Structure formats: structure tokens, C-alpha cells
GROMACS .gro file of C-alpha atoms in nm:
model
  249
    1ALA     CA    1  -1.699  -0.164  -0.087
    2ASN     CA    2  -2.024  -0.330   0.020
    3SER     CA    3  -1.892  -0.675  -0.079
    4TYR     CA    4  -1.611  -0.647   0.178
    5GLU     CA    5  -1.598  -0.623   0.554
    6VAL     CA    6  -1.362  -0.328   0.608
    7THR     CA    7  -1.144  -0.275   0.915
    8ALA     CA    8  -0.946   0.051   0.930
    9LEU     CA    9  -0.641   0.076   1.156
   10SER     CA   10  -0.483   0.399   1.283
   11PHE     CA   11  -0.161   0.423   1.485
   12ASP     CA   12  -0.079   0.654   1.773
   13TYR     CA   13   0.301   0.637   1.792
   14GLY     CA   14   0.384   0.980   1.932
   15GLN     CA   15   0.345   1.172   1.606
   16LYS     CA   16   0.310   1.550   1.615
   17HIS     CA   17   0.023   1.536   1.366
   18LYS     CA   18  -0.207   1.341   1.601
   19VAL     CA   19  -0.497   1.531   1.447
   20GLU     CA   20  -0.493   1.259   1.178
   21LEU     CA   21  -0.647   1.026   1.437
   22ILE     CA   22  -0.929   1.272   1.505
   23ARG     CA   23  -0.994   1.314   1.134
   24ALA     CA   24  -0.990   0.938   1.076
   25LYS     CA   25  -1.256   0.892   1.343
   26GLU     CA   26  -1.468   1.168   1.187
   27LEU     CA   27  -1.431   1.016   0.840
   28VAL     CA   28  -1.528   0.667   0.955
   29LYS     CA   29  -1.840   0.810   1.124
   30TYR     CA   30  -1.932   0.993   0.802
   31LEU     CA   31  -1.885   0.674   0.597
   32ASN     CA   32  -2.092   0.468   0.840
   33ASP     CA   33  -2.367   0.732   0.841
   34LYS     CA   34  -2.374   0.704   0.460
   35GLY     CA   35  -2.412   0.328   0.468
   36GLN     CA   36  -2.048   0.236   0.401
   37LYS     CA   37  -1.979   0.017   0.703
   38VAL     CA   38  -1.623   0.047   0.835
   39LYS     CA   39  -1.478  -0.073   1.164
   40HIS     CA   40  -1.207   0.151   1.308
   41GLN     CA   41  -0.941   0.072   1.565
   42VAL     CA   42  -0.671   0.305   1.701
   43ILE     CA   43  -0.361   0.116   1.810
   44LYS     CA   44  -0.147   0.294   2.069
   45ILE     CA   45   0.225   0.223   2.072
   46ASP     CA   46   0.314   0.387   2.402
   47GLY     CA   47   0.673   0.490   2.465
   48LEU     CA   48   0.788   0.448   2.106
   49GLY     CA   49   0.793   0.813   2.000
   50GLU     CA   50   1.047   0.921   2.260
   51LEU     CA   51   1.290   0.658   2.130
   52LEU     CA   52   1.265   0.757   1.763
   53ASN     CA   53   1.487   1.009   1.584
   54SER     CA   54   1.258   1.198   1.345
   55THR     CA   55   1.116   1.546   1.305
   56LEU     CA   56   0.766   1.394   1.289
   57VAL     CA   57   0.749   1.276   1.650
   58GLU     CA   58   0.694   1.474   1.968
   59GLY     CA   59   1.025   1.611   2.096
   60GLY     CA   60   1.186   1.601   1.751
   61ALA     CA   61   1.328   1.901   1.568
   62ASP     CA   62   1.103   2.129   1.361
   63VAL     CA   63   0.949   1.971   1.053
   64PRO     CA   64   1.126   2.119   0.747
   65GLU     CA   65   0.935   2.328   0.494
   66GLY     CA   66   0.958   2.327   0.116
   67HIS     CA   67   0.935   2.068  -0.162
   68TYR     CA   68   0.972   1.691  -0.119
   69ALA     CA   69   1.256   1.689  -0.371
   70GLU     CA   70   1.481   1.879  -0.129
   71GLU     CA   71   1.741   1.676   0.062
   72ASN     CA   72   1.631   1.794   0.408
   73MET     CA   73   1.295   1.619   0.364
   74LYS     CA   74   1.467   1.295   0.467
   75ASP     CA   75   1.446   1.437   0.820
   76THR     CA   76   1.075   1.345   0.807
   77VAL     CA   77   1.152   0.974   0.780
   78VAL     CA   78   1.043   0.778   1.089
   79PRO     CA   79   1.283   0.483   1.132
   80ASN     CA   80   1.120   0.154   1.029
   81ARG     CA   81   0.770   0.304   1.060
   82ASN     CA   82   0.601   0.106   0.784
   83LYS     CA   83   0.767  -0.215   0.900
   84ILE     CA   84   0.631  -0.162   1.251
   85PHE     CA   85   0.283  -0.084   1.117
   86SER     CA   86   0.303  -0.364   0.862
   87SER     CA   87   0.376  -0.633   1.120
   88ILE     CA   88   0.072  -0.534   1.326
   89ILE     CA   89  -0.153  -0.506   1.020
   90GLN     CA   90  -0.041  -0.847   0.895
   91ALA     CA   91  -0.121  -1.002   1.233
   92VAL     CA   92  -0.471  -0.851   1.225
   93ALA     CA   93  -0.529  -0.952   0.862
   94LEU     CA   94  -0.422  -1.311   0.927
   95SER     CA   95  -0.645  -1.326   1.235
   96ILE     CA   96  -0.942  -1.204   1.029
   97ALA     CA   97  -0.866  -1.462   0.757
   98ASP     CA   98  -0.843  -1.744   1.013
   99LYS     CA   99  -1.149  -1.640   1.210
  100ASN     CA  100  -1.370  -1.604   0.903
  101ASN     CA  101  -1.212  -1.880   0.693
  102THR     CA  102  -1.166  -1.639   0.404
  103ASP     CA  103  -0.906  -1.437   0.214
  104CYS     CA  104  -0.810  -1.094   0.347
  105TYR     CA  105  -0.662  -0.799   0.160
  106ILE     CA  106  -0.440  -0.535   0.319
  107ALA     CA  107  -0.512  -0.204   0.143
  108MET     CA  108  -0.236   0.057   0.155
  109GLY     CA  109  -0.229   0.409   0.010
  110ILE     CA  110   0.147   0.429  -0.051
  111HIS     CA  111   0.212   0.618  -0.373
  112ALA     CA  112   0.487   0.713  -0.617
  113GLY     CA  113   0.533   1.056  -0.458
  114ASP     CA  114   0.667   0.881  -0.149
  115HIS     CA  115   0.936   0.677  -0.320
  116ALA     CA  116   1.224   0.925  -0.325
  117ILE     CA  117   1.203   1.005   0.047
  118TYR     CA  118   1.050   0.695   0.205
  119PRO     CA  119   1.219   0.367   0.105
  120ASP     CA  120   0.957   0.168   0.298
  121CYS     CA  121   0.695   0.288   0.049
  122ARG     CA  122   0.864   0.118  -0.248
  123GLN     CA  123   0.758  -0.207  -0.410
  124GLU     CA  124   1.098  -0.360  -0.329
  125PHE     CA  125   1.028  -0.322   0.043
  126ARG     CA  126   0.670  -0.443   0.013
  127ASP     CA  127   0.787  -0.760  -0.164
  128VAL     CA  128   1.051  -0.862   0.092
  129ASP     CA  129   0.831  -0.763   0.386
  130TYR     CA  130   0.547  -0.975   0.249
  131GLN     CA  131   0.785  -1.266   0.191
  132ALA     CA  132   0.900  -1.252   0.554
  133PHE     CA  133   0.535  -1.256   0.666
  134ARG     CA  134   0.459  -1.555   0.441
  135VAL     CA  135   0.759  -1.750   0.572
  136GLY     CA  136   0.682  -1.672   0.936
  137ASN     CA  137   0.313  -1.760   0.954
  138TRP     CA  138   0.092  -2.061   0.890
  139GLY     CA  139  -0.200  -1.983   0.661
  140SER     CA  140  -0.041  -1.660   0.539
  141GLU     CA  141  -0.125  -1.745   0.176
  142ARG     CA  142  -0.475  -1.613   0.251
  143VAL     CA  143  -0.347  -1.259   0.307
  144TYR     CA  144  -0.276  -1.034   0.008
  145TYR     CA  145  -0.173  -0.673  -0.052
  146TYR     CA  146  -0.375  -0.415  -0.244
  147THR     CA  147  -0.168  -0.107  -0.336
  148PRO     CA  148  -0.359   0.072  -0.616
  149TYR     CA  149  -0.156   0.395  -0.597
  150LEU     CA  150   0.195   0.253  -0.606
  151ASP     CA  151   0.257   0.399  -0.953
  152THR     CA  152   0.063   0.722  -0.927
  153ASP     CA  153   0.085   1.048  -0.730
  154LYS     CA  154  -0.151   1.246  -0.506
  155PHE     CA  155  -0.319   1.396  -0.814
  156GLY     CA  156  -0.401   1.046  -0.937
  157ILE     CA  157  -0.530   0.957  -0.592
  158LEU     CA  158  -0.762   1.260  -0.595
  159GLN     CA  159  -0.890   1.170  -0.941
  160ASP     CA  160  -0.969   0.821  -0.818
  161GLY     CA  161  -1.124   0.974  -0.507
  162GLU     CA  162  -1.365   1.174  -0.721
  163ASP     CA  163  -1.469   0.860  -0.907
  164CYS     CA  164  -1.508   0.658  -0.586
  165CYS     CA  165  -1.719   0.927  -0.421
  166LYS     CA  166  -1.953   0.933  -0.722
  167GLN     CA  167  -1.984   0.553  -0.724
  168LEU     CA  168  -2.051   0.534  -0.350
  169GLY     CA  169  -2.281   0.837  -0.330
  170LEU     CA  170  -2.044   1.035  -0.110
  171ASP     CA  171  -1.972   1.409  -0.108
  172PHE     CA  172  -1.609   1.463  -0.215
  173ASP     CA  173  -1.562   1.773   0.001
  174GLU     CA  174  -1.720   1.606   0.305
  175VAL     CA  175  -1.477   1.314   0.267
  176TYR     CA  176  -1.159   1.516   0.213
  177LYS     CA  177  -1.223   1.777   0.480
  178ARG     CA  178  -1.209   1.484   0.723
  179THR     CA  179  -0.851   1.401   0.622
  180ASN     CA  180  -0.510   1.531   0.725
  181THR     CA  181  -0.188   1.548   0.524
  182SER     CA  182  -0.016   1.821   0.724
  183TYR     CA  183   0.291   1.730   0.930
  184LYS     CA  184   0.271   2.068   1.109
  185PRO     CA  185  -0.094   2.111   1.214
  186ILE     CA  186  -0.181   2.439   1.384
  187LYS     CA  187  -0.432   2.485   1.666
  188TYR     CA  188  -0.638   2.801   1.714
  189LYS     CA  189  -0.943   2.889   1.923
  190ASP     CA  190  -1.272   2.953   1.744
  191PHE     CA  191  -1.541   3.202   1.848
  192ARG     CA  192  -1.669   2.951   2.104
  193ASN     CA  193  -1.317   2.930   2.253
  194SER     CA  194  -1.295   2.568   2.134
  195ASP     CA  195  -0.976   2.424   1.986
  196VAL     CA  196  -0.980   2.395   1.608
  197TRP     CA  197  -0.706   2.221   1.411
  198TYR     CA  198  -0.583   2.368   1.083
  199SER     CA  199  -0.339   2.231   0.828
  200ASP     CA  200  -0.018   2.415   0.752
  201TYR     CA  201   0.059   2.480   0.385
  202LYS     CA  202   0.439   2.504   0.391
  203SER     CA  203   0.563   2.157   0.494
  204ALA     CA  204   0.635   1.922   0.205
  205SER     CA  205   0.340   1.691   0.267
  206SER     CA  206   0.101   1.987   0.255
  207VAL     CA  207   0.270   2.136  -0.052
  208GLU     CA  208   0.226   1.807  -0.237
  209ARG     CA  209  -0.141   1.784  -0.135
  210VAL     CA  210  -0.218   2.142  -0.236
  211GLU     CA  211  -0.038   2.091  -0.569
  212ALA     CA  212  -0.268   1.794  -0.637
  213PHE     CA  213  -0.581   1.999  -0.564
  214ILE     CA  214  -0.455   2.277  -0.792
  215LYS     CA  215  -0.411   2.023  -1.074
  216LEU     CA  216  -0.758   1.887  -1.000
  217GLY     CA  217  -0.901   2.236  -1.041
  218ARG     CA  218  -1.091   2.252  -0.715
  219PRO     CA  219  -1.017   2.404  -0.371
  220ASP     CA  220  -0.906   2.181  -0.087
  221PRO     CA  221  -1.192   2.160   0.168
  222VAL     CA  222  -0.944   2.134   0.458
  223ALA     CA  223  -0.899   2.457   0.658
  224TYR     CA  224  -0.548   2.610   0.642
  225ALA     CA  225  -0.361   2.849   0.871
  226ASP     CA  226  -0.017   2.992   0.940
  227GLU     CA  227   0.144   3.183   1.227
  228THR     CA  228  -0.091   3.477   1.158
  229GLY     CA  229  -0.410   3.272   1.183
  230PRO     CA  230  -0.652   3.104   0.940
  231VAL     CA  231  -0.588   3.182   0.572
  232SER     CA  232  -0.785   3.159   0.249
  233TRP     CA  233  -0.748   2.894  -0.020
  234GLU     CA  234  -0.614   3.163  -0.254
  235THR     CA  235  -0.330   3.239  -0.009
  236VAL     CA  236  -0.247   2.869   0.018
  237LYS     CA  237  -0.264   2.821  -0.358
  238SER     CA  238  -0.043   3.124  -0.429
  239HIS     CA  239   0.226   3.009  -0.184
  240VAL     CA  240   0.241   2.655  -0.324
  241GLU     CA  241   0.250   2.778  -0.683
  242GLN     CA  242   0.554   2.989  -0.588
  243VAL     CA  243   0.723   2.691  -0.420
  244ILE     CA  244   0.669   2.483  -0.732
  245LEU     CA  245   0.800   2.765  -0.952
  246ASN     CA  246   1.116   2.803  -0.739
  247HIS     CA  247   1.173   2.429  -0.745
  248THR     CA  248   1.150   2.403  -1.124
  249LYS     CA  249   1.386   2.696  -1.191
   0.00000   0.00000   0.00000
């Protein structure tokens, strides 16, 4: 990572799980404190969320629970989301390439677990989207895509995460507790009466994450809760194992 200048982009588009923006900021600070220099920019797309039909945005219906393989998980699709993000990211990448007279790589974490539900996470979409960018911009041949997880799942991503943390001298738990996968985050007050965000463990995105940590053989450092309050890793693990068992029957 030290051979690259890294710029991380987050998007505020009216999503219910806005805690991901808080976690991203915390993670970038941790990385910078550990000598891994990363610039971070939050891009606000005001007014978009109220125009979108999806369970993931404010005002939408409840996010469904269960396994990603279930048909109702398509309710979590945000119309054209990756195309919207992609256009902005491409503009930034091309600007960086032009300004610094260098090549620029767009790194994306889309993975095989997304393919069945999110068509804009498939290679077919990436190829035609990239072609449109190349046709529509001078100098676009200096911008490339880097999608290392396109053919793997969240378990593969965690395995790579372990290796990367070792190589970069980072604490795996410190990195991953500063992440969010939950589409239904839950807020409770702590003993200081301060707001604390917890991940749910019943929505499909959380189920898939927990399943990956179970396969990895280590507890997820993110704090979980349900309608009763904070819960233990064993409670989370037991629930997800039952969901997986019911799905495979």
C-alpha cells in the first residue's frame, strides 16, 4: 500500500445504515495512525434517497431478514446505485490521473456473493460501464479497475484480510470492528448515556458476514444487538447457524 497514494470515497445517499460512514472515518484514522496513509472523502448526494424505491434508504419499507438466496432479498437493491457511484469515482480517478500525470486504479470490493442479488456487481456490468467511461472521456486509458474479490465470497475476503493485516502490521480485530455490514443497525445508549451503534444479525448482509467469520474460526469483533439489547457472539453465531441449516434443508 505504501507505493500508492490512496483516496477512499464514501457516499451519503440517504441510506439507513449511515453508521458505515462513521465506521469508515474511524477506520481511516486507525490506518493513518498506523502509518498507512489514506485520504478520505464523504460525498453527499442530497435529495436522492427520497426518490429511490428500496428498503435500504430512509423512508423505505423494512429491510427483509433471512438468507441472500431468498427472493425477497431483491428488495435491498438500490436502483442504479453502483452506476451512480461509479460515474463519480471514475471522474475522481481520471482527475487524479490527469493532475499527477500517472495511471490510477479504482479498487472495488464487489464479490461473488453479491452476484445473484445485485446485477451491478457482476463483471458484465463492470465491462460495459468501463467501456462507456472510456468512450466518453479523453485520457481515460490511464484509469483501470482492480476487483480482487470478483470470484470469491466474504470468507475469501476475510482470509485475504488476515494476510493483509499481517503484512501491514495491523490488528485484524481493530480493523474489522471499524467496519459495518449490517443493513439494519441498532442504536442503544451506553452507561454514559451516549449513543452506540450495533449491528443486527438477522438481515441477509449480516448473516453472510457472520457465516464468513464462523468459517474463519474467529469471533466477529463488531458488537451485535437485537430488539432486546446487546447480545453475545455465541447468540449471533447460533442464530446464523440455524438460518444456514434451514436454508440448506
